Amino acid sequence: MAGSGAETWSFHFGWSGLEGYGDDQITVQDNRATWNSCGLVRQVYECENTILQACWCLFDGPGQEHTRTLCLLHASSLSTFNLQGDHAVIPLPCHFLHLHPLPVGVLLSGATSGAPHTLMHALEEPRRLSVSDGRQSKPEGQWKGESVLWTSQDCPYAATVNENLGRVAVWQASQAT
């Protein structure tokens, strides 16, 4: 993204979780992300590395609470910033291209050398995605060729397309037991 100018992601009302605020917007230029809400700058985040993508997500927090967190994807790491001011940089096992929010956590996809990973807590390491047909876990090859089209914080599903198989699929997301 270096040299390509600013890139902006707009989020519908309330993604940051702040009461009384309107639509959120994250503008990214190189290694800087600016969070705007209702036309006002709320926070500017500077990172050591170029930011590839940004999204808001919920992570497991203390007790039964979830912590709303801004995730900034870099080539080899993920920076997280919560509304309480906590910040973490998580090294990634490979180069991911995309972030997708889940009801709790974030899905990292687009890795050229492996399966997608999930991150459920800002202080944990990402885990390789496990695919199941409801009865048993499938080998990671079941996900091969899938490109994520859509995920949601509101419902535990992901839509993917597999151009090699000529199909669109809907997957249910759940934590492994």
JSON list of C-alpha atoms in Angstrom, two decimals:
[
{"chain": "A", "resi": 1, "resn": "MET", "atom": "CA", "xyz": [0.00, 0.00, 0.00]},
{"chain": "A", "resi": 2, "resn": "ALA", "atom": "CA", "xyz": [3.01, 2.30, 0.31]},
{"chain": "A", "resi": 3, "resn": "GLY", "atom": "CA", "xyz": [2.72, 5.18, -2.08]},
{"chain": "A", "resi": 4, "resn": "SER", "atom": "CA", "xyz": [-0.88, 4.35, -2.97]},
{"chain": "A", "resi": 5, "resn": "GLY", "atom": "CA", "xyz": [-2.44, 7.06, -0.82]},
{"chain": "A", "resi": 6, "resn": "ALA", "atom": "CA", "xyz": [-4.95, 6.63, 1.95]},
{"chain": "A", "resi": 7, "resn": "GLU", "atom": "CA", "xyz": [-7.41, 3.75, 2.13]},
{"chain": "A", "resi": 8, "resn": "THR", "atom": "CA", "xyz": [-10.60, 4.05, 4.17]},
{"chain": "A", "resi": 9, "resn": "TRP", "atom": "CA", "xyz": [-12.84, 1.42, 5.76]},
{"chain": "A", "resi": 10, "resn": "SER", "atom": "CA", "xyz": [-16.28, 2.55, 6.91]},
{"chain": "A", "resi": 11, "resn": "PHE", "atom": "CA", "xyz": [-18.16, 0.62, 9.57]},
{"chain": "A", "resi": 12, "resn": "HIS", "atom": "CA", "xyz": [-21.87, 0.75, 10.29]},
{"chain": "A", "resi": 13, "resn": "PHE", "atom": "CA", "xyz": [-23.20, 2.49, 13.38]},
{"chain": "A", "resi": 14, "resn": "GLY", "atom": "CA", "xyz": [-21.76, 1.24, 16.63]},
{"chain": "A", "resi": 15, "resn": "TRP", "atom": "CA", "xyz": [-18.86, -1.00, 15.59]},
{"chain": "A", "resi": 16, "resn": "SER", "atom": "CA", "xyz": [-16.51, 0.73, 17.97]},
{"chain": "A", "resi": 17, "resn": "GLY", "atom": "CA", "xyz": [-19.02, 0.06, 20.74]},
{"chain": "A", "resi": 18, "resn": "LEU", "atom": "CA", "xyz": [-19.12, 3.62, 22.02]},
{"chain": "A", "resi": 19, "resn": "GLU", "atom": "CA", "xyz": [-22.61, 4.68, 23.03]},
{"chain": "A", "resi": 20, "resn": "GLY", "atom": "CA", "xyz": [-23.99, 7.77, 21.34]},
{"chain": "A", "resi": 21, "resn": "TYR", "atom": "CA", "xyz": [-21.50, 7.76, 18.48]},
{"chain": "A", "resi": 22, "resn": "GLY", "atom": "CA", "xyz": [-22.43, 7.31, 14.84]},
{"chain": "A", "resi": 23, "resn": "ASP", "atom": "CA", "xyz": [-20.68, 5.57, 12.02]},
{"chain": "A", "resi": 24, "resn": "ASP", "atom": "CA", "xyz": [-17.04, 4.72, 12.50]},
{"chain": "A", "resi": 25, "resn": "GLN", "atom": "CA", "xyz": [-14.37, 5.18, 9.88]},
{"chain": "A", "resi": 26, "resn": "ILE", "atom": "CA", "xyz": [-10.78, 3.96, 9.86]},
{"chain": "A", "resi": 27, "resn": "THR", "atom": "CA", "xyz": [-8.47, 5.70, 7.40]},
{"chain": "A", "resi": 28, "resn": "VAL", "atom": "CA", "xyz": [-5.12, 4.03, 6.79]},
{"chain": "A", "resi": 29, "resn": "GLN", "atom": "CA", "xyz": [-2.10, 5.59, 5.15]},
{"chain": "A", "resi": 30, "resn": "ASP", "atom": "CA", "xyz": [1.13, 3.59, 5.24]},
{"chain": "A", "resi": 31, "resn": "ASN", "atom": "CA", "xyz": [1.78, 2.91, 8.96]},
{"chain": "A", "resi": 32, "resn": "ARG", "atom": "CA", "xyz": [-0.84, 5.27, 10.41]},
{"chain": "A", "resi": 33, "resn": "ALA", "atom": "CA", "xyz": [-4.52, 4.54, 11.12]},
{"chain": "A", "resi": 34, "resn": "THR", "atom": "CA", "xyz": [-6.96, 7.30, 12.06]},
{"chain": "A", "resi": 35, "resn": "TRP", "atom": "CA", "xyz": [-10.26, 6.43, 13.76]},
{"chain": "A", "resi": 36, "resn": "ASN", "atom": "CA", "xyz": [-13.05, 8.92, 13.07]},
{"chain": "A", "resi": 37, "resn": "SER", "atom": "CA", "xyz": [-16.56, 8.82, 14.49]},
{"chain": "A", "resi": 38, "resn": "CYS", "atom": "CA", "xyz": [-19.29, 11.35, 13.61]},
{"chain": "A", "resi": 39, "resn": "GLY", "atom": "CA", "xyz": [-16.70, 13.36, 11.70]},
{"chain": "A", "resi": 40, "resn": "LEU", "atom": "CA", "xyz": [-14.40, 13.74, 14.72]},
{"chain": "A", "resi": 41, "resn": "VAL", "atom": "CA", "xyz": [-10.95, 12.22, 15.10]},
{"chain": "A", "resi": 42, "resn": "ARG", "atom": "CA", "xyz": [-11.13, 9.82, 18.07]},
{"chain": "A", "resi": 43, "resn": "GLN", "atom": "CA", "xyz": [-7.65, 8.31, 17.94]},
{"chain": "A", "resi": 44, "resn": "VAL", "atom": "CA", "xyz": [-4.58, 8.13, 15.73]},
{"chain": "A", "resi": 45, "resn": "TYR", "atom": "CA", "xyz": [-2.56, 4.90, 15.82]},
{"chain": "A", "resi": 46, "resn": "GLU", "atom": "CA", "xyz": [1.02, 4.72, 14.55]},
{"chain": "A", "resi": 47, "resn": "CYS", "atom": "CA", "xyz": [2.67, 1.37, 13.90]},
{"chain": "A", "resi": 48, "resn": "GLU", "atom": "CA", "xyz": [6.20, 0.35, 12.98]},
{"chain": "A", "resi": 49, "resn": "ASN", "atom": "CA", "xyz": [5.04, -1.48, 9.84]},
{"chain": "A", "resi": 50, "resn": "THR", "atom": "CA", "xyz": [2.76, -0.70, 6.91]},
{"chain": "A", "resi": 51, "resn": "ILE", "atom": "CA", "xyz": [-0.91, -1.45, 7.62]},
{"chain": "A", "resi": 52, "resn": "LEU", "atom": "CA", "xyz": [-2.56, -3.78, 5.08]},
{"chain": "A", "resi": 53, "resn": "GLN", "atom": "CA", "xyz": [-6.10, -3.84, 6.51]},
{"chain": "A", "resi": 54, "resn": "ALA", "atom": "CA", "xyz": [-8.11, -2.73, 9.54]},
{"chain": "A", "resi": 55, "resn": "CYS", "atom": "CA", "xyz": [-11.23, -4.03, 11.29]},
{"chain": "A", "resi": 56, "resn": "TRP", "atom": "CA", "xyz": [-13.06, -3.83, 14.62]},
{"chain": "A", "resi": 57, "resn": "CYS", "atom": "CA", "xyz": [-13.64, -7.11, 16.43]},
{"chain": "A", "resi": 58, "resn": "LEU", "atom": "CA", "xyz": [-14.57, -8.51, 19.83]},
{"chain": "A", "resi": 59, "resn": "PHE", "atom": "CA", "xyz": [-12.03, -10.54, 21.80]},
{"chain": "A", "resi": 60, "resn": "ASP", "atom": "CA", "xyz": [-12.52, -12.64, 24.90]},
{"chain": "A", "resi": 61, "resn": "GLY", "atom": "CA", "xyz": [-12.04, -10.40, 27.91]},
{"chain": "A", "resi": 62, "resn": "PRO", "atom": "CA", "xyz": [-12.11, -10.78, 31.68]},
{"chain": "A", "resi": 63, "resn": "GLY", "atom": "CA", "xyz": [-14.94, -12.95, 32.96]},
{"chain": "A", "resi": 64, "resn": "GLN", "atom": "CA", "xyz": [-17.79, -13.22, 30.47]},
{"chain": "A", "resi": 65, "resn": "GLU", "atom": "CA", "xyz": [-17.11, -9.79, 28.95]},
{"chain": "A", "resi": 66, "resn": "HIS", "atom": "CA", "xyz": [-15.82, -9.15, 25.47]},
{"chain": "A", "resi": 67, "resn": "THR", "atom": "CA", "xyz": [-13.34, -6.40, 24.66]},
{"chain": "A", "resi": 68, "resn": "ARG", "atom": "CA", "xyz": [-13.94, -4.34, 21.52]},
{"chain": "A", "resi": 69, "resn": "THR", "atom": "CA", "xyz": [-10.61, -4.08, 19.71]},
{"chain": "A", "resi": 70, "resn": "LEU", "atom": "CA", "xyz": [-9.24, -2.44, 16.59]},
{"chain": "A", "resi": 71, "resn": "CYS", "atom": "CA", "xyz": [-7.06, -4.89, 14.62]},
{"chain": "A", "resi": 72, "resn": "LEU", "atom": "CA", "xyz": [-4.43, -3.65, 12.17]},
{"chain": "A", "resi": 73, "resn": "LEU", "atom": "CA", "xyz": [-2.94, -6.27, 9.86]},
{"chain": "A", "resi": 74, "resn": "HIS", "atom": "CA", "xyz": [0.73, -6.03, 8.82]},
{"chain": "A", "resi": 75, "resn": "ALA", "atom": "CA", "xyz": [2.81, -8.36, 6.65]},
{"chain": "A", "resi": 76, "resn": "SER", "atom": "CA", "xyz": [4.16, -10.39, 9.59]},
{"chain": "A", "resi": 77, "resn": "SER", "atom": "CA", "xyz": [2.14, -9.22, 12.61]},
{"chain": "A", "resi": 78, "resn": "LEU", "atom": "CA", "xyz": [-1.22, -8.01, 13.90]},
{"chain": "A", "resi": 79, "resn": "SER", "atom": "CA", "xyz": [-1.49, -4.89, 16.08]},
{"chain": "A", "resi": 80, "resn": "THR", "atom": "CA", "xyz": [-4.44, -4.70, 18.46]},
{"chain": "A", "resi": 81, "resn": "PHE", "atom": "CA", "xyz": [-5.74, -1.63, 20.30]},
{"chain": "A", "resi": 82, "resn": "ASN", "atom": "CA", "xyz": [-8.67, -1.76, 22.72]},
{"chain": "A", "resi": 83, "resn": "LEU", "atom": "CA", "xyz": [-10.74, 1.17, 23.95]},
{"chain": "A", "resi": 84, "resn": "GLN", "atom": "CA", "xyz": [-9.07, 1.02, 27.38]},
{"chain": "A", "resi": 85, "resn": "GLY", "atom": "CA", "xyz": [-5.73, 1.87, 25.77]},
{"chain": "A", "resi": 86, "resn": "ASP", "atom": "CA", "xyz": [-4.14, -1.60, 25.84]},
{"chain": "A", "resi": 87, "resn": "HIS", "atom": "CA", "xyz": [-1.96, -2.41, 22.84]},
{"chain": "A", "resi": 88, "resn": "ALA", "atom": "CA", "xyz": [-0.37, -5.65, 21.67]},
{"chain": "A", "resi": 89, "resn": "VAL", "atom": "CA", "xyz": [1.60, -6.78, 18.63]},
{"chain": "A", "resi": 90, "resn": "ILE", "atom": "CA", "xyz": [1.06, -10.44, 17.77]},
{"chain": "A", "resi": 91, "resn": "PRO", "atom": "CA", "xyz": [3.57, -12.16, 15.45]},
{"chain": "A", "resi": 92, "resn": "LEU", "atom": "CA", "xyz": [1.85, -14.15, 12.69]},
{"chain": "A", "resi": 93, "resn": "PRO", "atom": "CA", "xyz": [2.96, -17.63, 11.55]},
{"chain": "A", "resi": 94, "resn": "CYS", "atom": "CA", "xyz": [2.77, -16.59, 7.88]},
{"chain": "A", "resi": 95, "resn": "HIS", "atom": "CA", "xyz": [1.83, -13.66, 5.66]},
{"chain": "A", "resi": 96, "resn": "PHE", "atom": "CA", "xyz": [-1.96, -13.13, 5.70]},
{"chain": "A", "resi": 97, "resn": "LEU", "atom": "CA", "xyz": [-3.77, -10.78, 3.34]},
{"chain": "A", "resi": 98, "resn": "HIS", "atom": "CA", "xyz": [-7.19, -10.33, 4.97]},
{"chain": "A", "resi": 99, "resn": "LEU", "atom": "CA", "xyz": [-8.93, -9.83, 8.32]},
{"chain": "A", "resi": 100, "resn": "HIS", "atom": "CA", "xyz": [-12.54, -10.93, 8.87]},
{"chain": "A", "resi": 101, "resn": "PRO", "atom": "CA", "xyz": [-14.40, -10.20, 12.15]},
{"chain": "A", "resi": 102, "resn": "LEU", "atom": "CA", "xyz": [-16.19, -13.11, 13.85]},
{"chain": "A", "resi": 103, "resn": "PRO", "atom": "CA", "xyz": [-18.74, -12.94, 16.70]},
{"chain": "A", "resi": 104, "resn": "VAL", "atom": "CA", "xyz": [-15.71, -13.37, 18.99]},
{"chain": "A", "resi": 105, "resn": "GLY", "atom": "CA", "xyz": [-12.26, -13.05, 17.48]},
{"chain": "A", "resi": 106, "resn": "VAL", "atom": "CA", "xyz": [-10.96, -12.53, 13.99]},
{"chain": "A", "resi": 107, "resn": "LEU", "atom": "CA", "xyz": [-10.32, -14.80, 11.00]},
{"chain": "A", "resi": 108, "resn": "LEU", "atom": "CA", "xyz": [-7.00, -14.29, 9.19]},
{"chain": "A", "resi": 109, "resn": "SER", "atom": "CA", "xyz": [-7.05, -15.51, 5.59]},
{"chain": "A", "resi": 110, "resn": "GLY", "atom": "CA", "xyz": [-5.30, -15.26, 2.26]},
{"chain": "A", "resi": 111, "resn": "ALA", "atom": "CA", "xyz": [-2.08, -16.94, 3.34]},
{"chain": "A", "resi": 112, "resn": "THR", "atom": "CA", "xyz": [-0.23, -18.31, 0.35]},
{"chain": "A", "resi": 113, "resn": "SER", "atom": "CA", "xyz": [1.42, -21.01, 2.43]},
{"chain": "A", "resi": 114, "resn": "GLY", "atom": "CA", "xyz": [-1.36, -22.47, 4.53]},
{"chain": "A", "resi": 115, "resn": "ALA", "atom": "CA", "xyz": [-4.79, -22.53, 6.06]},
{"chain": "A", "resi": 116, "resn": "PRO", "atom": "CA", "xyz": [-6.57, -19.57, 7.62]},
{"chain": "A", "resi": 117, "resn": "HIS", "atom": "CA", "xyz": [-6.10, -18.95, 11.33]},
{"chain": "A", "resi": 118, "resn": "THR", "atom": "CA", "xyz": [-8.33, -17.57, 14.06]},
{"chain": "A", "resi": 119, "resn": "LEU", "atom": "CA", "xyz": [-7.42, -15.33, 16.95]},
{"chain": "A", "resi": 120, "resn": "MET", "atom": "CA", "xyz": [-9.83, -15.32, 19.91]},
{"chain": "A", "resi": 121, "resn": "HIS", "atom": "CA", "xyz": [-7.86, -13.20, 22.42]},
{"chain": "A", "resi": 122, "resn": "ALA", "atom": "CA", "xyz": [-5.44, -10.34, 21.82]},
{"chain": "A", "resi": 123, "resn": "LEU", "atom": "CA", "xyz": [-2.73, -12.00, 23.93]},
{"chain": "A", "resi": 124, "resn": "GLU", "atom": "CA", "xyz": [-2.88, -15.48, 22.38]},
{"chain": "A", "resi": 125, "resn": "GLU", "atom": "CA", "xyz": [-1.20, -16.86, 19.30]},
{"chain": "A", "resi": 126, "resn": "PRO", "atom": "CA", "xyz": [-3.33, -17.39, 16.20]},
{"chain": "A", "resi": 127, "resn": "ARG", "atom": "CA", "xyz": [-4.58, -20.97, 15.78]},
{"chain": "A", "resi": 128, "resn": "ARG", "atom": "CA", "xyz": [-4.93, -22.88, 12.52]},
{"chain": "A", "resi": 129, "resn": "LEU", "atom": "CA", "xyz": [-8.57, -23.06, 11.43]},
{"chain": "A", "resi": 130, "resn": "SER", "atom": "CA", "xyz": [-10.15, -26.46, 11.97]},
{"chain": "A", "resi": 131, "resn": "VAL", "atom": "CA", "xyz": [-12.86, -27.49, 9.52]},
{"chain": "A", "resi": 132, "resn": "SER", "atom": "CA", "xyz": [-15.61, -29.91, 10.56]},
{"chain": "A", "resi": 133, "resn": "ASP", "atom": "CA", "xyz": [-18.67, -31.35, 8.86]},
{"chain": "A", "resi": 134, "resn": "GLY", "atom": "CA", "xyz": [-20.45, -31.58, 12.23]},
{"chain": "A", "resi": 135, "resn": "ARG", "atom": "CA", "xyz": [-19.32, -35.13, 12.93]},
{"chain": "A", "resi": 136, "resn": "GLN", "atom": "CA", "xyz": [-15.56, -35.06, 12.60]},
{"chain": "A", "resi": 137, "resn": "SER", "atom": "CA", "xyz": [-12.74, -32.68, 11.84]},
{"chain": "A", "resi": 138, "resn": "LYS", "atom": "CA", "xyz": [-11.59, -32.59, 8.27]},
{"chain": "A", "resi": 139, "resn": "PRO", "atom": "CA", "xyz": [-8.03, -32.25, 7.04]},
{"chain": "A", "resi": 140, "resn": "GLU", "atom": "CA", "xyz": [-6.92, -28.71, 6.34]},
{"chain": "A", "resi": 141, "resn": "GLY", "atom": "CA", "xyz": [-7.15, -29.53, 2.61]},
{"chain": "A", "resi": 142, "resn": "GLN", "atom": "CA", "xyz": [-10.95, -29.14, 2.88]},
{"chain": "A", "resi": 143, "resn": "TRP", "atom": "CA", "xyz": [-10.38, -25.37, 3.06]},
{"chain": "A", "resi": 144, "resn": "LYS", "atom": "CA", "xyz": [-7.90, -25.28, 0.18]},
{"chain": "A", "resi": 145, "resn": "GLY", "atom": "CA", "xyz": [-8.90, -22.80, -2.48]},
{"chain": "A", "resi": 146, "resn": "GLU", "atom": "CA", "xyz": [-11.56, -21.07, -0.36]},
{"chain": "A", "resi": 147, "resn": "SER", "atom": "CA", "xyz": [-11.63, -17.27, -0.42]},
{"chain": "A", "resi": 148, "resn": "VAL", "atom": "CA", "xyz": [-13.66, -15.55, 2.29]},
{"chain": "A", "resi": 149, "resn": "LEU", "atom": "CA", "xyz": [-16.36, -13.28, 0.89]},
{"chain": "A", "resi": 150, "resn": "TRP", "atom": "CA", "xyz": [-18.17, -12.33, 4.10]},
{"chain": "A", "resi": 151, "resn": "THR", "atom": "CA", "xyz": [-18.16, -12.74, 7.87]},
{"chain": "A", "resi": 152, "resn": "SER", "atom": "CA", "xyz": [-20.13, -10.99, 10.59]},
{"chain": "A", "resi": 153, "resn": "GLN", "atom": "CA", "xyz": [-19.82, -10.03, 14.22]},
{"chain": "A", "resi": 154, "resn": "ASP", "atom": "CA", "xyz": [-23.55, -10.59, 14.52]},
{"chain": "A", "resi": 155, "resn": "CYS", "atom": "CA", "xyz": [-23.87, -14.22, 13.41]},
{"chain": "A", "resi": 156, "resn": "PRO", "atom": "CA", "xyz": [-21.43, -17.15, 13.43]},
{"chain": "A", "resi": 157, "resn": "TYR", "atom": "CA", "xyz": [-21.21, -17.77, 9.69]},
{"chain": "A", "resi": 158, "resn": "ALA", "atom": "CA", "xyz": [-18.72, -17.18, 6.90]},
{"chain": "A", "resi": 159, "resn": "ALA", "atom": "CA", "xyz": [-19.40, -17.23, 3.16]},
{"chain": "A", "resi": 160, "resn": "THR", "atom": "CA", "xyz": [-16.62, -18.40, 0.86]},
{"chain": "A", "resi": 161, "resn": "VAL", "atom": "CA", "xyz": [-16.09, -18.93, -2.84]},
{"chain": "A", "resi": 162, "resn": "ASN", "atom": "CA", "xyz": [-13.95, -21.65, -4.37]},
{"chain": "A", "resi": 163, "resn": "GLU", "atom": "CA", "xyz": [-13.25, -20.83, -8.00]},
{"chain": "A", "resi": 164, "resn": "ASN", "atom": "CA", "xyz": [-11.51, -24.18, -8.59]},
{"chain": "A", "resi": 165, "resn": "LEU", "atom": "CA", "xyz": [-14.68, -26.07, -7.57]},
{"chain": "A", "resi": 166, "resn": "GLY", "atom": "CA", "xyz": [-17.09, -23.46, -8.94]},
{"chain": "A", "resi": 167, "resn": "ARG", "atom": "CA", "xyz": [-18.97, -23.13, -5.66]},
{"chain": "A", "resi": 168, "resn": "VAL", "atom": "CA", "xyz": [-20.03, -20.73, -2.97]},
{"chain": "A", "resi": 169, "resn": "ALA", "atom": "CA", "xyz": [-20.28, -22.17, 0.56]},
{"chain": "A", "resi": 170, "resn": "VAL", "atom": "CA", "xyz": [-21.60, -21.03, 3.92]},
{"chain": "A", "resi": 171, "resn": "TRP", "atom": "CA", "xyz": [-19.66, -22.21, 6.97]},
{"chain": "A", "resi": 172, "resn": "GLN", "atom": "CA", "xyz": [-20.76, -22.12, 10.59]},
{"chain": "A", "resi": 173, "resn": "ALA", "atom": "CA", "xyz": [-18.09, -20.84, 12.97]},
{"chain": "A", "resi": 174, "resn": "SER", "atom": "CA", "xyz": [-17.80, -22.32, 16.44]},
{"chain": "A", "resi": 175, "resn": "GLN", "atom": "CA", "xyz": [-15.06, -22.87, 18.97]},
{"chain": "A", "resi": 176, "resn": "ALA", "atom": "CA", "xyz": [-13.56, -26.35, 18.96]},
{"chain": "A", "resi": 177, "resn": "THR", "atom": "CA", "xyz": [-14.34, -28.45, 22.00]}
]
